[in-house]
XYZ file of N, CA, C and O in Angstrom:
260
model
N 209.951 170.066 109.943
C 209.374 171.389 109.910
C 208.821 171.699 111.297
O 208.345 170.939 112.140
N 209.008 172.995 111.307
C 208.201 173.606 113.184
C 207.485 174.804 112.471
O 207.492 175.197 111.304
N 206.854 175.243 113.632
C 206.409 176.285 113.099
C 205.780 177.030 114.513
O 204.869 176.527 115.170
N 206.430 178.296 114.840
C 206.238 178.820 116.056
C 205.561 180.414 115.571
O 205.839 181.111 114.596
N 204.558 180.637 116.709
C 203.619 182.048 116.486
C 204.798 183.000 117.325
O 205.599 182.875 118.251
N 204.359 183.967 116.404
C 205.666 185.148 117.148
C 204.820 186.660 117.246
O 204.943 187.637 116.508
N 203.915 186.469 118.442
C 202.500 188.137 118.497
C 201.899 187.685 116.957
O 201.404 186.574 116.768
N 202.008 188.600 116.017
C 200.948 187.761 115.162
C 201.653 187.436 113.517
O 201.152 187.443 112.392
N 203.012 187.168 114.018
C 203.616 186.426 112.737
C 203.863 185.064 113.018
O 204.446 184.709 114.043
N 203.475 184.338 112.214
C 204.093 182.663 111.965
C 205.303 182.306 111.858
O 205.662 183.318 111.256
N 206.411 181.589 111.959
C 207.789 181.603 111.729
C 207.509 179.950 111.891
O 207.221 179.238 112.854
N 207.762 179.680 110.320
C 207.587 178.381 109.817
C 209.598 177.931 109.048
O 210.140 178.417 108.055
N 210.052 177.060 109.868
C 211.211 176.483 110.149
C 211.073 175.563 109.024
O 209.939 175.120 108.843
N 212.044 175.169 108.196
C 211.914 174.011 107.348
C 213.635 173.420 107.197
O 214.599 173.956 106.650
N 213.529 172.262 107.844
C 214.716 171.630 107.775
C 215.256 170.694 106.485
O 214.849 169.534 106.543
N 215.754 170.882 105.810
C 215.900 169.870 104.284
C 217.529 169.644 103.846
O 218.548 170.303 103.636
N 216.904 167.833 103.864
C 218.854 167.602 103.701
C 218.668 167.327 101.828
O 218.215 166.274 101.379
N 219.081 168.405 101.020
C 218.635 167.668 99.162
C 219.008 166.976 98.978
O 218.534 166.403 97.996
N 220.415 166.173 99.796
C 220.653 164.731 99.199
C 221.530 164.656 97.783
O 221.713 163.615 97.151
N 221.980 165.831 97.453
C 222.462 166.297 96.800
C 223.193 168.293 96.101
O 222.722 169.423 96.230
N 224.215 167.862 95.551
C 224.084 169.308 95.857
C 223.647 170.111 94.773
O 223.349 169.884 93.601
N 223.705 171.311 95.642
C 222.578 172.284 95.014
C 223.055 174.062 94.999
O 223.672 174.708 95.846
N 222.645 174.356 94.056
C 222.968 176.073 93.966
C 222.081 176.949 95.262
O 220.971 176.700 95.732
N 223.111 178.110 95.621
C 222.517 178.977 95.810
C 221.081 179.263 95.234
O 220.087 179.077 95.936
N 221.006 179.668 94.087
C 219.698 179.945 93.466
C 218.679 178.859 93.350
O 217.474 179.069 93.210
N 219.213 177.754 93.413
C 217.949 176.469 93.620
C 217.586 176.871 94.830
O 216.392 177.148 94.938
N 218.333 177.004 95.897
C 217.737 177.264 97.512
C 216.915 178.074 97.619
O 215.820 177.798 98.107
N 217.364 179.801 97.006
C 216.805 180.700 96.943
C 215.446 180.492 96.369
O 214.430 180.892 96.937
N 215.446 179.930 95.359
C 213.782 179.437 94.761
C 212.802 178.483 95.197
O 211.662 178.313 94.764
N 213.612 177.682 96.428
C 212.540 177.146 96.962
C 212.239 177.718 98.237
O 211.196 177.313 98.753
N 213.029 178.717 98.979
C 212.785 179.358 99.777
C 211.776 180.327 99.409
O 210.820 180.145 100.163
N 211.593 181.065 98.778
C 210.604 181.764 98.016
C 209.710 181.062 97.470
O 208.671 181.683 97.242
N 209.726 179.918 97.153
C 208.003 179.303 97.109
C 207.868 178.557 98.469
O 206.738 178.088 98.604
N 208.684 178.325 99.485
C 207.905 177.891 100.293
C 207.458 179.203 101.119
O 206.559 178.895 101.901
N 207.821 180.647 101.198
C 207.074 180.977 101.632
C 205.419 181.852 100.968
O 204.565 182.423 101.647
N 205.451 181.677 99.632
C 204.203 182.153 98.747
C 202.979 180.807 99.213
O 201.751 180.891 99.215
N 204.006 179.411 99.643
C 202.690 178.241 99.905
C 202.865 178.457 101.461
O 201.673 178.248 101.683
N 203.187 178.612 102.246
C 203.230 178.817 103.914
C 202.005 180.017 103.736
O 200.871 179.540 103.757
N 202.075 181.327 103.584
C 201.189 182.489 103.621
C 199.883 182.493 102.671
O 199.040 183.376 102.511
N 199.983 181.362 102.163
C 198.203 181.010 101.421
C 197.876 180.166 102.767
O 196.750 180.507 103.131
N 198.383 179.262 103.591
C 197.769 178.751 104.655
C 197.977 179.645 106.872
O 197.703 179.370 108.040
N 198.548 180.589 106.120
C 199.004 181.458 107.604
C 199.292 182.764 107.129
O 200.366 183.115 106.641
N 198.212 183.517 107.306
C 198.992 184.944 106.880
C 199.773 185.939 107.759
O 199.434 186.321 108.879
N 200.927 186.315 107.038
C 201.985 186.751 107.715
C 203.186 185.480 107.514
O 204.144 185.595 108.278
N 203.197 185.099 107.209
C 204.183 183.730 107.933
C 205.485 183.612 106.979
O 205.400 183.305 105.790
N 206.793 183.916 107.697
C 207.548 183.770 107.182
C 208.450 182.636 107.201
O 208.371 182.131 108.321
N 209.352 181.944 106.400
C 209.852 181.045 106.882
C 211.660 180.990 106.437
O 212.126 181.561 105.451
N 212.298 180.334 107.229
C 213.022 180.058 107.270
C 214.245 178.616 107.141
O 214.751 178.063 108.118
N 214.455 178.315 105.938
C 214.845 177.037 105.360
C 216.499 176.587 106.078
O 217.454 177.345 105.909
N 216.596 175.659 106.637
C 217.874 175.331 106.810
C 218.012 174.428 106.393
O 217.160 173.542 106.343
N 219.472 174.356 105.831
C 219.935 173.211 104.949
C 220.516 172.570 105.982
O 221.078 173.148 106.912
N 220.382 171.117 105.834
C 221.021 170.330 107.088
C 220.489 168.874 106.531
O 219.537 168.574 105.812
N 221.578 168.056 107.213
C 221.207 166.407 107.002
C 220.401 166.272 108.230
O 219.389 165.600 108.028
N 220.484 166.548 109.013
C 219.837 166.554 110.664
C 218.530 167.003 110.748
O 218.646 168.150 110.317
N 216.996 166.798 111.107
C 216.007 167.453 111.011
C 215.953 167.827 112.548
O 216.215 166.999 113.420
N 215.567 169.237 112.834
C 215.414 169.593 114.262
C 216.250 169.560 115.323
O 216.205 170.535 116.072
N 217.272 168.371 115.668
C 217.615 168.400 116.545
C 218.794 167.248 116.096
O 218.561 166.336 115.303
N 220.450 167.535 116.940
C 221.480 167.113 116.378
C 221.306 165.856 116.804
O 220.487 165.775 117.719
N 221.945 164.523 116.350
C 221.671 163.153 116.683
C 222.739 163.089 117.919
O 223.806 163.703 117.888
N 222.364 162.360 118.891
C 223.078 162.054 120.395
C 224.644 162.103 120.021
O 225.380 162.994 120.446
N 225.043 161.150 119.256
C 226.889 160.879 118.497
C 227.431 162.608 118.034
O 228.595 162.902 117.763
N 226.554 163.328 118.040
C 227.500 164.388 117.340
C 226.675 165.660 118.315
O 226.911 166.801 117.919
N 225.828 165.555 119.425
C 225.606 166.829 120.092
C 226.576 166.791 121.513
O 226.769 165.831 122.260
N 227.030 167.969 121.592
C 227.982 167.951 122.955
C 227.669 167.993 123.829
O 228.454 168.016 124.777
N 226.359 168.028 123.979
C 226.068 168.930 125.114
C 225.052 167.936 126.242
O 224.645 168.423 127.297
């Protein structure tokens, strides 16, 4: 998870590999409670969930760059 100030909104990043798979609408529902629990601790704060096995940043073997 990151979480960067943007003037006076929060933009709270959440990286999650489920380890299994999962519906659209499971995503959708935890995207929507994580941001009802993000904005009880930051108001304004929206967030943004990416699904990924990778947290933050790609592992050395698979970034090109």
């Amino acid at each position: 998870m990151s979480v960067t100030k943007l003037g006076r909104t929060f933009l709270v990043t959440v990286y999650y590999n489920p380890g299994r798979p999962v519906s659209a609408a499971e995503i959708n529902s935890l995207n929507l409670r994580m941001i009802q629990d993000a904005r009880k601790a930051l108001i304004g704060a929206d967030v943004l969930l990416v699904i990924t096995e990778h947290p933050r940043r790609w592992p050395e073997a698979l970034n090109p760059f």
